[in-house]
Amino acid sequence: MGASAILMSREIVVAPGGEVRTTVRVRNTGGVVDQFDLQVLGAAAEWATIEPPSISLFPGIEQSVHVVFRPPRSAAVLAGRTPFAVKAASHEDVNGSAVDEGVVEVLPFDERSAELIPRTSRGRRSATHELAVDNRGNAPISVQLSGLDAEGTLAFEFEPPQLDVGPGAAQFAKIRVKPARHFWRGQNKTFAFVVRAEQEGQTPLAADGTMVQGAILPKWFWKAVIAVLALLLLLVVLWFALVKPQIKSSAKDAVAPLESRLDAASIPTLPAAGGGGGAPGGATTTTAAGGSGPSGATTTTTPSSPSTTTGSATTNPSGATSSTFANGAVSAYGNPFDTRLEVQSGTAPSASYVVPAGQTFALTDIFLQNPQGDTGRLTLSRKGVVLIDVALENIRLSDLHQIAPLIFHSGEDVTMTIACTAPGPGSAQCDDAASLSGFQQ
């Protein structure tokens, strides 16, 4: 019992969107009347039909049925050979079904397009486009890319230079268009070009495009420069007119309390001995323009009598010149004054300066001198009280400065004493000195 099925043609060729028929002969090989259902097996079953799909046969009788192939014109149906089978299934004998096999070849069809995105580009040195190649056919394609313009003034760069596109797919390539020359100023220039996608044996695809080249310096460049310069000028004006005075005013306000505290803590002017508010010791006062007295005067005081010297001491007999500064710091101690004490170990081992009657000496600077390189000790004392005690070998020329001056009142002495050894046989005795400077009133 069962059936047999025989394809009359096992090699079939069909074009997408077309139709082709073949015949299958079905025979009832059983002993009873049987019904057979016919169907196509394989990938071709989606676009193949059997007419009629079902038949009834007496034993030993055969009948021809038609298999119709109608592949759509679509990229979903790939070009090439596709195996298929036709099955006749028996209702009476399940195991008695019959199958016969064949091959259907779907012919390729070509449908492709190319589009340039964007069609028009702008740039100063170069511009960029994208080329989209669509393959709506049922076979893969491979195209080479190239570009050209009528004047030959453009260069083209493709990435990639070749596109391989499968059925029903799209591929993109980046295109850089470069003019041969650039220009700094002037009107825009327009270049028309064509991009081609070519495959041997096929009609080339072409996509038109345009590049608009602009000047290196845009039209608004000089306007922007002028605007920036104007802004800078405005900032400078605002700085000098508003910001800087405000900062200066704030700084003065911040310093004012500090100045007040400094003025309150300033050292008061030492009183002049001997009474009277005039120049001490009958000194002569000279007023000239430019100082801080009335109408900007400068005060110069010359002592009328020389300082008292004990031992070998030299004072400034001609007096000194004092400038009264704006803050009054110098005038608080009187007029500048200096004296020099020189001692020799053999003849005058000590030297003194005694402050004259009615005056006060403010000692601010001491310069010790040991020109021979003597060794021993040097002391500087006031009324027998040692103020400075140094080793002579540690000094050649040494200067000492007092932050707060040493004050010597009327009759007090500044005495320098040495106890030393001369450096060698060429020196008969030690010879050292101290220069004292400060203010006296």
PDB file of C-alpha atoms in Angstrom, residues 218-229:
ATOM      1  CA  PRO A 218      35.143  85.234   7.874  1.00  0.00           C
ATOM      2  CA  LYS A 219      33.314  88.459   7.131  1.00  0.00           C
ATOM      3  CA  TRP A 220      32.668  89.125  10.802  1.00  0.00           C
ATOM      4  CA  PHE A 221      36.379  88.806  11.759  1.00  0.00           C
ATOM      5  CA  TRP A 222      37.259  92.525  11.763  1.00  0.00           C
ATOM      6  CA  LYS A 223      33.991  93.398  13.451  1.00  0.00           C
ATOM      7  CA  ALA A 224      34.869  90.952  16.199  1.00  0.00           C
ATOM      8  CA  VAL A 225      38.376  92.463  16.533  1.00  0.00           C
ATOM      9  CA  ILE A 226      36.925  95.968  16.851  1.00  0.00           C
ATOM     10  CA  ALA A 227      34.381  94.724  19.401  1.00  0.00           C
ATOM     11  CA  VAL A 228      37.115  93.079  21.495  1.00  0.00           C
ATOM     12  CA  LEU A 229      39.264  96.238  21.404  1.00  0.00           C
TER      13      LEU A 229
END
